[in-house]
mmCIF file of C-alpha atoms and ligand atoms in Angstrom:
data_model
loop_
_atom_site.group_PDB
_atom_site.id
_atom_site.type_symbol
_atom_site.label_atom_id
_atom_site.label_comp_id
_atom_site.label_asym_id
_atom_site.label_seq_id
_atom_site.Cartn_x
_atom_site.Cartn_y
_atom_site.Cartn_z
ATOM 1 C CA MET D 109 28.283 3.861 -62.818
ATOM 2 C CA TYR D 110 25.355 5.921 -64.003
ATOM 3 C CA SER D 111 22.644 7.535 -61.976
ATOM 4 C CA ALA D 112 19.067 6.603 -62.831
ATOM 5 C CA GLY D 113 19.107 10.224 -64.503
ATOM 6 C CA ALA D 114 22.419 9.908 -66.358
ATOM 7 C CA SER D 115 21.552 9.125 -70.086
ATOM 8 C CA SER D 116 24.766 10.712 -71.785
ATOM 9 C CA HIS D 117 26.102 7.158 -72.370
ATOM 10 C CA ILE D 118 22.845 6.354 -74.497
ATOM 11 C CA GLN D 119 22.766 7.033 -78.292
ATOM 12 C CA PRO D 120 20.341 9.505 -79.705
ATOM 13 C CA LEU D 121 17.516 8.070 -81.731
ATOM 14 C CA VAL D 122 18.467 10.506 -84.484
ATOM 15 C CA SER D 123 21.328 13.145 -84.898
ATOM 16 C CA HIS D 124 20.654 14.687 -88.319
ATOM 17 C CA ILE D 125 18.132 16.969 -86.702
ATOM 18 C CA TYR D 126 17.514 18.155 -82.911
ATOM 19 C CA THR D 127 14.395 16.470 -81.565
ATOM 20 C CA ALA D 128 12.712 16.854 -77.976
ATOM 21 C CA ASP D 129 9.607 15.848 -76.062
ATOM 22 C CA PRO D 130 9.020 12.609 -77.798
ATOM 23 C CA SER D 131 5.340 11.460 -77.814
ATOM 24 C CA ALA D 132 5.744 7.508 -78.874
ATOM 25 C CA HIS D 133 2.870 5.130 -79.767
ATOM 26 C CA VAL D 134 2.436 1.887 -81.398
ATOM 27 C CA PHE D 135 0.141 2.265 -84.532
ATOM 28 C CA ASN D 136 -0.375 -0.602 -86.889
ATOM 29 C CA ASP D 137 2.432 -2.774 -85.180
ATOM 30 C CA ARG D 138 5.063 0.182 -85.880
ATOM 31 C CA ILE D 139 6.360 2.627 -83.417
ATOM 32 C CA TYR D 140 5.888 6.142 -84.131
ATOM 33 C CA ILE D 141 7.382 9.129 -82.432
ATOM 34 C CA TYR D 142 6.028 12.536 -82.403
ATOM 35 C CA PRO D 143 8.665 15.060 -80.870
ATOM 36 C CA SER D 144 9.324 18.702 -81.244
ATOM 37 C CA HIS D 145 11.756 19.568 -83.726
ATOM 38 C CA ASP D 146 14.347 21.897 -82.210
ATOM 39 C CA ARG D 147 16.180 24.324 -84.241
ATOM 40 C CA GLU D 148 19.183 26.931 -83.832
ATOM 41 C CA THR D 149 17.865 30.500 -82.857
ATOM 42 C CA ASP D 150 19.786 33.479 -81.664
ATOM 43 C CA ILE D 151 17.316 33.789 -78.707
ATOM 44 C CA GLU D 152 19.141 33.750 -75.382
ATOM 45 C CA ASP D 153 17.853 31.205 -72.774
ATOM 46 C CA ASN D 154 15.370 32.642 -70.452
ATOM 47 C CA ASP D 155 12.908 31.265 -67.830
ATOM 48 C CA ASN D 156 10.045 31.976 -70.235
ATOM 49 C CA GLY D 157 11.346 29.440 -72.747
ATOM 50 C CA ASP D 158 11.636 31.906 -75.566
ATOM 51 C CA GLN D 159 14.623 29.886 -76.874
ATOM 52 C CA TYR D 160 12.252 27.225 -77.872
ATOM 53 C CA ASP D 161 11.374 28.685 -81.192
ATOM 54 C CA MET D 162 10.324 25.729 -83.283
ATOM 55 C CA VAL D 163 8.423 26.194 -86.618
ATOM 56 C CA ASP D 164 7.689 22.764 -87.748
ATOM 57 C CA TYR D 165 7.102 19.110 -86.909
ATOM 58 C CA HIS D 166 8.713 15.849 -87.985
ATOM 59 C CA VAL D 167 7.367 12.267 -87.533
ATOM 60 C CA PHE D 168 9.717 9.304 -87.009
ATOM 61 C CA SER D 169 8.782 5.614 -87.091
ATOM 62 C CA MET D 170 10.796 2.376 -86.661
ATOM 63 C CA PRO D 171 9.609 -1.314 -86.981
ATOM 64 C CA SER D 172 11.082 -2.133 -83.382
ATOM 65 C CA ILE D 173 13.225 -0.723 -80.587
ATOM 66 C CA GLY D 174 16.675 -0.538 -81.859
ATOM 67 C CA GLY D 175 15.503 -0.884 -85.495
ATOM 68 C CA LYS D 176 16.095 1.496 -88.382
ATOM 69 C CA VAL D 177 14.605 5.093 -87.715
ATOM 70 C CA THR D 178 12.695 6.784 -90.658
ATOM 71 C CA ASP D 179 12.239 10.270 -90.955
ATOM 72 C CA HIS D 180 9.011 11.174 -92.437
ATOM 73 C CA GLY D 181 10.250 14.889 -92.835
ATOM 74 C CA PRO D 182 8.059 17.965 -92.060
ATOM 75 C CA VAL D 183 4.542 16.883 -91.525
ATOM 76 C CA LEU D 184 3.180 20.181 -90.400
ATOM 77 C CA ARG D 185 4.569 23.619 -90.541
ATOM 78 C CA GLN D 186 3.840 26.887 -88.806
ATOM 79 C CA GLU D 187 3.269 28.942 -91.968
ATOM 80 C CA ASP D 188 0.306 26.497 -92.743
ATOM 81 C CA ILE D 189 -1.595 26.933 -89.318
ATOM 82 C CA PRO D 190 -3.889 30.152 -89.663
ATOM 83 C CA TRP D 191 -4.095 30.827 -85.820
ATOM 84 C CA VAL D 192 -0.328 30.138 -84.873
ATOM 85 C CA SER D 193 2.105 33.223 -84.400
ATOM 86 C CA LYS D 194 4.923 31.096 -82.988
ATOM 87 C CA GLN D 195 6.694 28.348 -81.067
ATOM 88 C CA LEU D 196 5.368 24.949 -82.121
ATOM 89 C CA TRP D 197 6.076 23.101 -78.614
ATOM 90 C CA ALA D 198 5.492 19.435 -77.600
ATOM 91 C CA PRO D 199 3.060 17.454 -79.387
ATOM 92 C CA ASP D 200 1.164 14.245 -79.000
ATOM 93 C CA ALA D 201 -0.792 12.012 -81.334
ATOM 94 C CA ALA D 202 -3.627 9.765 -81.267
ATOM 95 C CA THR D 203 -5.841 7.670 -83.574
ATOM 96 C CA LYS D 204 -9.680 7.058 -83.729
ATOM 97 C CA ASN D 205 -12.056 5.701 -86.194
ATOM 98 C CA GLY D 206 -9.394 5.390 -88.887
ATOM 99 C CA LYS D 207 -7.906 8.936 -88.405
ATOM 100 C CA TYR D 208 -5.053 10.265 -86.862
ATOM 101 C CA TYR D 209 -4.764 13.334 -84.845
ATOM 102 C CA LEU D 210 -1.837 15.656 -84.096
ATOM 103 C CA TYR D 211 -2.290 17.792 -81.141
ATOM 104 C CA PHE D 212 0.288 20.503 -80.648
ATOM 105 C CA PRO D 213 0.438 23.689 -78.472
ATOM 106 C CA ALA D 214 1.688 27.316 -79.920
ATOM 107 C CA ARG D 215 1.151 30.997 -79.402
ATOM 108 C CA ASP D 216 -1.689 32.461 -80.981
ATOM 109 C CA ALA D 217 -1.868 35.898 -82.405
ATOM 110 C CA GLU D 218 -1.928 37.618 -78.769
ATOM 111 C CA GLY D 219 0.951 35.522 -77.662
ATOM 112 C CA ILE D 220 -1.395 33.128 -75.672
ATOM 113 C CA PHE D 221 -0.445 29.544 -75.811
ATOM 114 C CA ARG D 222 -3.292 27.554 -77.141
ATOM 115 C CA ILE D 223 -3.643 23.949 -78.407
ATOM 116 C CA GLY D 224 -4.682 22.844 -81.998
ATOM 117 C CA VAL D 225 -5.483 19.704 -83.653
ATOM 118 C CA ALA D 226 -4.463 18.641 -87.257
ATOM 119 C CA ILE D 227 -5.802 15.620 -88.841
ATOM 120 C CA SER D 228 -4.343 12.758 -91.367
ATOM 121 C CA ASP D 229 -5.402 9.451 -92.873
ATOM 122 C CA LYS D 230 -2.053 7.992 -91.794
ATOM 123 C CA PRO D 231 0.059 8.144 -88.625
ATOM 124 C CA GLU D 232 3.220 9.581 -90.605
ATOM 125 C CA GLY D 233 0.963 12.395 -91.822
ATOM 126 C CA PRO D 234 1.319 14.992 -93.398
ATOM 127 C CA PHE D 235 -1.464 16.579 -91.261
ATOM 128 C CA THR D 236 -4.037 19.086 -92.169
ATOM 129 C CA PRO D 237 -4.672 21.653 -89.292
ATOM 130 C CA ASP D 238 -8.031 22.903 -88.303
ATOM 131 C CA GLU D 239 -8.359 26.738 -88.911
ATOM 132 C CA GLU D 240 -8.834 27.527 -85.164
ATOM 133 C CA TYR D 241 -7.334 26.316 -82.132
ATOM 134 C CA ILE D 242 -9.532 23.675 -79.960
ATOM 135 C CA PRO D 243 -12.216 26.164 -78.249
ATOM 136 C CA GLY D 244 -11.449 26.430 -74.551
ATOM 137 C CA SER D 245 -7.927 25.274 -74.744
ATOM 138 C CA TYR D 246 -4.968 26.885 -73.238
ATOM 139 C CA SER D 247 -1.219 26.301 -72.204
ATOM 140 C CA ILE D 248 0.998 23.684 -73.528
ATOM 141 C CA ASP D 249 2.073 19.840 -73.800
ATOM 142 C CA PRO D 250 -1.131 18.193 -74.754
ATOM 143 C CA ALA D 251 -1.342 14.220 -74.281
ATOM 144 C CA CYS D 252 -3.926 12.215 -75.412
ATOM 145 C CA LEU D 253 -5.160 9.012 -74.175
ATOM 146 C CA VAL D 254 -7.942 7.027 -75.945
ATOM 147 C CA ASP D 255 -9.283 4.586 -73.365
ATOM 148 C CA ASP D 256 -10.540 1.195 -73.860
ATOM 149 C CA ASP D 257 -14.093 2.228 -74.150
ATOM 150 C CA GLY D 258 -12.971 4.717 -76.968
ATOM 151 C CA GLN D 259 -13.308 7.886 -74.982
ATOM 152 C CA ALA D 260 -10.497 10.122 -75.494
ATOM 153 C CA TYR D 261 -8.830 12.243 -72.948
ATOM 154 C CA LEU D 262 -6.688 15.586 -73.732
ATOM 155 C CA TYR D 263 -4.235 16.404 -70.692
ATOM 156 C CA PHE D 264 -2.341 19.414 -70.709
ATOM 157 C CA GLY D 265 -0.541 22.524 -68.930
ATOM 158 C CA GLY D 266 2.741 23.917 -68.303
ATOM 159 C CA VAL D 267 3.937 26.611 -65.833
ATOM 160 C CA TRP D 268 6.233 29.474 -66.340
ATOM 161 C CA GLY D 269 6.587 29.920 -70.078
ATOM 162 C CA GLY D 270 3.692 27.456 -70.561
ATOM 163 C CA GLN D 271 1.284 30.026 -68.989
ATOM 164 C CA LEU D 272 -0.690 27.657 -66.768
ATOM 165 C CA GLN D 273 -0.350 30.253 -63.887
ATOM 166 C CA CYS D 274 -2.226 32.717 -65.907
ATOM 167 C CA TRP D 275 -5.352 30.468 -65.939
ATOM 168 C CA GLN D 276 -5.996 30.244 -62.328
ATOM 169 C CA THR D 277 -9.551 31.676 -62.395
ATOM 170 C CA GLY D 278 -10.410 29.997 -65.599
ATOM 171 C CA LYS D 279 -9.756 33.256 -67.586
ATOM 172 C CA TYR D 280 -6.248 34.546 -68.920
ATOM 173 C CA ASP D 281 -4.630 36.844 -66.368
ATOM 174 C CA HIS D 282 -1.628 38.641 -67.871
ATOM 175 C CA ALA D 283 -0.413 39.658 -64.391
ATOM 176 C CA TRP D 284 0.856 36.173 -63.914
ATOM 177 C CA TYR D 285 2.949 36.167 -67.164
ATOM 178 C CA GLY D 286 6.428 34.891 -67.091
ATOM 179 C CA PRO D 287 8.631 32.455 -64.790
ATOM 180 C CA GLN D 288 6.320 32.820 -61.765
ATOM 181 C CA GLU D 289 3.703 30.482 -59.720
ATOM 182 C CA PRO D 290 1.732 30.343 -56.493
ATOM 183 C CA LYS D 291 4.002 29.841 -53.335
ATOM 184 C CA GLY D 292 3.634 28.410 -50.134
ATOM 185 C CA ASP D 293 1.854 25.582 -48.423
ATOM 186 C CA GLY D 294 -1.458 26.098 -50.416
ATOM 187 C CA PRO D 295 -2.160 23.649 -53.370
ATOM 188 C CA ALA D 296 0.266 23.715 -56.416
ATOM 189 C CA LEU D 297 -1.082 24.487 -59.793
ATOM 190 C CA LEU D 298 -2.879 21.458 -61.306
ATOM 191 C CA PRO D 299 -2.649 19.883 -64.879
ATOM 192 C CA ARG D 300 -5.838 19.827 -66.880
ATOM 193 C CA VAL D 301 -7.783 17.565 -68.734
ATOM 194 C CA GLY D 302 -10.787 17.677 -71.122
ATOM 195 C CA LYS D 303 -12.983 14.676 -72.536
ATOM 196 C CA LEU D 304 -12.618 14.992 -76.348
ATOM 197 C CA SER D 305 -15.719 14.737 -78.643
ATOM 198 C CA GLU D 306 -16.388 11.796 -80.935
ATOM 199 C CA ASP D 307 -14.604 13.646 -83.752
ATOM 200 C CA MET D 308 -11.739 14.442 -81.341
ATOM 201 C CA ARG D 309 -11.633 18.038 -82.216
ATOM 202 C CA THR D 310 -13.518 19.744 -79.293
ATOM 203 C CA PHE D 311 -13.959 19.392 -75.487
ATOM 204 C CA VAL D 312 -17.312 17.882 -74.665
ATOM 205 C CA ASP D 313 -17.402 18.997 -70.951
ATOM 206 C CA GLY D 314 -15.135 22.041 -70.461
ATOM 207 C CA VAL D 315 -11.726 21.449 -69.011
ATOM 208 C CA LYS D 316 -10.902 20.230 -65.347
ATOM 209 C CA GLU D 317 -8.191 20.063 -62.948
ATOM 210 C CA VAL D 318 -6.515 16.849 -62.394
ATOM 211 C CA SER D 319 -5.740 16.161 -58.618
ATOM 212 C CA ILE D 320 -2.294 15.088 -57.627
ATOM 213 C CA LEU D 321 -2.392 13.843 -54.071
ATOM 214 C CA ASP D 322 0.200 12.903 -51.425
ATOM 215 C CA GLU D 323 0.254 9.666 -49.447
ATOM 216 C CA ASP D 324 -2.151 11.428 -46.899
ATOM 217 C CA GLY D 325 -4.749 12.281 -49.529
ATOM 218 C CA GLN D 326 -4.078 16.027 -49.734
ATOM 219 C CA LEU D 327 -2.993 18.035 -53.045
ATOM 220 C CA LEU D 328 0.629 18.385 -53.482
ATOM 221 C CA ILE D 329 1.467 21.826 -52.067
ATOM 222 C CA ALA D 330 3.094 24.820 -54.146
ATOM 223 C CA ASP D 331 6.280 24.701 -52.477
ATOM 224 C CA ASP D 332 6.790 21.118 -53.241
ATOM 225 C CA HIS D 333 8.846 21.670 -55.907
ATOM 226 C CA ASP D 334 10.282 18.168 -55.938
ATOM 227 C CA ARG D 335 6.991 16.671 -56.690
ATOM 228 C CA ARG D 336 4.411 19.259 -57.895
ATOM 229 C CA PHE D 337 3.260 19.123 -61.269
ATOM 230 C CA PHE D 338 5.267 21.600 -63.706
ATOM 231 C CA GLU D 339 4.759 20.338 -67.526
ATOM 232 C CA ALA D 340 5.093 17.290 -69.674
ATOM 233 C CA ALA D 341 1.812 15.285 -68.645
ATOM 234 C CA TRP D 342 1.561 11.658 -70.135
ATOM 235 C CA VAL D 343 -0.946 9.067 -69.333
ATOM 236 C CA HIS D 344 -0.848 5.276 -69.910
ATOM 237 C CA LYS D 345 -2.572 2.410 -68.438
ATOM 238 C CA TYR D 346 -1.180 -0.683 -66.840
ATOM 239 C CA ASN D 347 -2.945 -3.494 -65.024
ATOM 240 C CA SER D 348 -6.316 -1.292 -65.216
ATOM 241 C CA LYS D 349 -4.781 1.547 -63.176
ATOM 242 C CA TYR D 350 -3.864 4.925 -64.991
ATOM 243 C CA TYR D 351 -0.389 6.337 -64.451
ATOM 244 C CA PHE D 352 -0.065 10.004 -64.707
ATOM 245 C CA SER D 353 3.612 10.932 -65.412
ATOM 246 C CA TYR D 354 5.002 14.559 -65.517
ATOM 247 C CA SER D 355 8.040 16.819 -65.303
ATOM 248 C CA THR D 356 8.785 18.829 -62.047
ATOM 249 C CA GLY D 357 10.419 21.589 -64.105
ATOM 250 C CA ASP D 358 12.777 23.619 -62.084
ATOM 251 C CA THR D 359 13.743 20.745 -59.947
ATOM 252 C CA HIS D 360 14.159 18.656 -63.247
ATOM 253 C CA TYR D 361 12.595 15.245 -62.351
ATOM 254 C CA LEU D 362 10.149 13.110 -64.156
ATOM 255 C CA CYS D 363 7.563 11.875 -61.496
ATOM 256 C CA TYR D 364 4.304 9.695 -61.578
ATOM 257 C CA ALA D 365 1.243 9.255 -59.853
ATOM 258 C CA ILE D 366 -1.426 6.365 -60.103
ATOM 259 C CA GLY D 367 -5.123 6.610 -60.181
ATOM 260 C CA ASP D 368 -8.182 4.339 -60.639
ATOM 261 C CA SER D 369 -9.987 6.937 -63.277
ATOM 262 C CA PRO D 370 -8.466 8.761 -66.377
ATOM 263 C CA MET D 371 -9.938 12.004 -64.732
ATOM 264 C CA GLY D 372 -8.142 11.381 -61.513
ATOM 265 C CA PRO D 373 -7.220 11.806 -58.690
ATOM 266 C CA PHE D 374 -3.729 10.353 -58.902
ATOM 267 C CA THR D 375 -1.473 9.637 -56.172
ATOM 268 C CA TYR D 376 2.097 10.569 -56.075
ATOM 269 C CA ALA D 377 4.032 7.038 -56.391
ATOM 270 C CA GLY D 378 7.739 8.297 -57.170
ATOM 271 C CA ARG D 379 10.384 9.451 -59.500
ATOM 272 C CA ILE D 380 10.746 7.906 -63.020
ATOM 273 C CA LEU D 381 14.279 9.625 -64.137
ATOM 274 C CA GLU D 382 16.665 12.176 -62.075
ATOM 275 C CA PRO D 383 17.683 15.283 -63.957
ATOM 276 C CA VAL D 384 19.427 14.670 -67.274
ATOM 277 C CA GLU D 385 21.688 17.136 -69.136
ATOM 278 C CA GLY D 386 19.852 20.290 -70.161
ATOM 279 C CA TRP D 387 16.942 22.286 -68.155
ATOM 280 C CA THR D 388 14.101 20.556 -69.454
ATOM 281 C CA THR D 389 12.872 16.853 -69.096
ATOM 282 C CA HIS D 390 9.935 15.485 -70.980
ATOM 283 C CA HIS D 391 8.849 12.006 -71.924
ATOM 284 C CA SER D 392 6.268 9.308 -72.844
ATOM 285 C CA ILE D 393 5.849 5.570 -71.700
ATOM 286 C CA VAL D 394 4.767 3.211 -74.373
ATOM 287 C CA GLU D 395 4.392 -0.870 -74.555
ATOM 288 C CA VAL D 396 6.064 -2.381 -77.235
ATOM 289 C CA GLU D 397 5.559 -6.371 -77.886
ATOM 290 C CA LYS D 398 4.903 -6.757 -73.958
ATOM 291 C CA ARG D 399 7.693 -4.473 -72.931
ATOM 292 C CA TRP D 400 7.656 -0.969 -71.646
ATOM 293 C CA TYR D 401 9.941 1.787 -72.648
ATOM 294 C CA LEU D 402 10.688 5.675 -71.534
ATOM 295 C CA PHE D 403 11.180 7.809 -74.524
ATOM 296 C CA HIS D 404 12.675 11.160 -73.108
ATOM 297 C CA HIS D 405 15.412 13.746 -74.178
ATOM 298 C CA ASP D 406 18.508 15.411 -72.836
ATOM 299 C CA THR D 407 20.952 17.770 -74.525
ATOM 300 C CA SER D 408 24.001 15.621 -74.789
ATOM 301 C CA LEU D 409 24.179 16.125 -78.741
ATOM 302 C CA SER D 410 24.662 19.944 -78.531
ATOM 303 C CA GLY D 411 25.321 20.883 -74.916
ATOM 304 C CA LYS D 412 22.569 23.554 -75.419
ATOM 305 C CA ASN D 413 19.387 23.822 -73.635
ATOM 306 C CA HIS D 414 17.058 24.286 -76.710
ATOM 307 C CA LEU D 415 18.992 21.624 -78.979
ATOM 308 C CA ARG D 416 17.625 18.446 -77.430
ATOM 309 C CA CYS D 417 17.915 14.793 -78.608
ATOM 310 C CA VAL D 418 15.588 11.831 -78.029
ATOM 311 C CA LYS D 419 16.502 8.583 -76.327
ATOM 312 C CA VAL D 420 14.785 5.323 -75.305
ATOM 313 C CA ARG D 421 15.233 3.300 -72.221
ATOM 314 C CA GLU D 422 13.393 0.118 -71.027
ATOM 315 C CA LEU D 423 11.072 0.658 -67.857
ATOM 316 C CA LEU D 424 10.159 -2.276 -65.567
ATOM 317 C CA TYR D 425 7.137 -2.668 -63.125
ATOM 318 C CA ASP D 426 7.826 -4.325 -59.630
ATOM 319 C CA GLU D 427 4.994 -6.363 -58.077
ATOM 320 C CA GLU D 428 3.358 -3.415 -56.773
ATOM 321 C CA GLY D 429 3.159 -1.798 -60.063
ATOM 322 C CA LYS D 430 5.912 0.835 -59.424
ATOM 323 C CA LEU D 431 8.065 1.871 -62.237
ATOM 324 C CA HIS D 432 11.905 1.545 -62.426
ATOM 325 C CA LEU D 433 14.283 2.155 -65.290
ATOM 326 C CA ALA D 434 15.992 -1.087 -66.577
ATOM 327 C CA ASP D 435 19.545 0.076 -66.603
HETATM 328 O O1 FUB E 237 9.793 22.043 -76.213
HETATM 329 C C1 FUB E 237 9.387 23.048 -75.595
HETATM 330 C C2 FUB E 237 9.084 22.970 -74.097
HETATM 331 O O2 FUB E 237 10.295 22.421 -73.352
HETATM 332 C C3 FUB E 237 8.059 21.854 -73.921
HETATM 333 O O3 FUB E 237 6.677 22.248 -74.243
HETATM 334 C C4 FUB E 237 8.093 21.504 -72.467
HETATM 335 O O4 FUB E 237 7.613 20.299 -71.993
HETATM 336 C C5 FUB E 237 9.599 21.549 -72.510
HETATM 337 O O5 FUB E 237 10.297 20.300 -73.045
#
């Protein structure tokens, strides 16, 4: 009855506030979700995403899928982050050496998106932000993978409102500001990755591009809007392979690519989710008690692009390691 994208029949995880961009993790045998906290504004929808004008983060947790959800309240506020001017967008969290790190994008005093880090002793926060953004960071949608050897990687990037197109030369170029990107059969813009230092607060070796290849080993091209990277990077590991999943933005798919190294390259492997209600689509993939789940959002609670709600669905792997929605 429902397409692989339809999710209107699934209940939101919470409905007392609007939530989006869910990054889910299992820490200490409990599921923690780090979403954006959408709020009502008078800002009209535009392709730069100005209507996503969020000012704080809540953390949620639950003992199991379907279990009671606890809202741990505001754990980090814009007014407490010295370098931020506005727009607390999609966060992620990671743990290492007994500390918990919340990574978040926001605009700096010049209106340029950067990525910050805030630290806590507990997964539910509250989190204390560093005074400055991570040096060398830019654009949006950080996602952190701590690999089995303890090395942490921060993936990030988002096109149009996320400003990735302004960084094609490695320096910010305001001529590319706004909803635009390269066109034609040249390479599409690529997401970025940086290895994180032992203290999780800086990049150790700068920032690199993450290659996403087609079936012939060529970079996906700019005009391939059904498959090229737009935003919402997420990396998880399954059977020693690295799965890089992401949103295609203006074509509204969640896709994924598979590789042998956390630095890539990754080869395009298919779609995870068809378009849902609302313009954006953003997700995370997490293993809970030997089953795998997709956390994502749609706008079924409000009917408005900037007031989203988080949902969860089971994912299955086939024998080739390809991902499929369970229902
Ligand atoms: O929530 C604001 C932005 O919308 C996120 O950073 C994007 O991934 C999109 O979901």
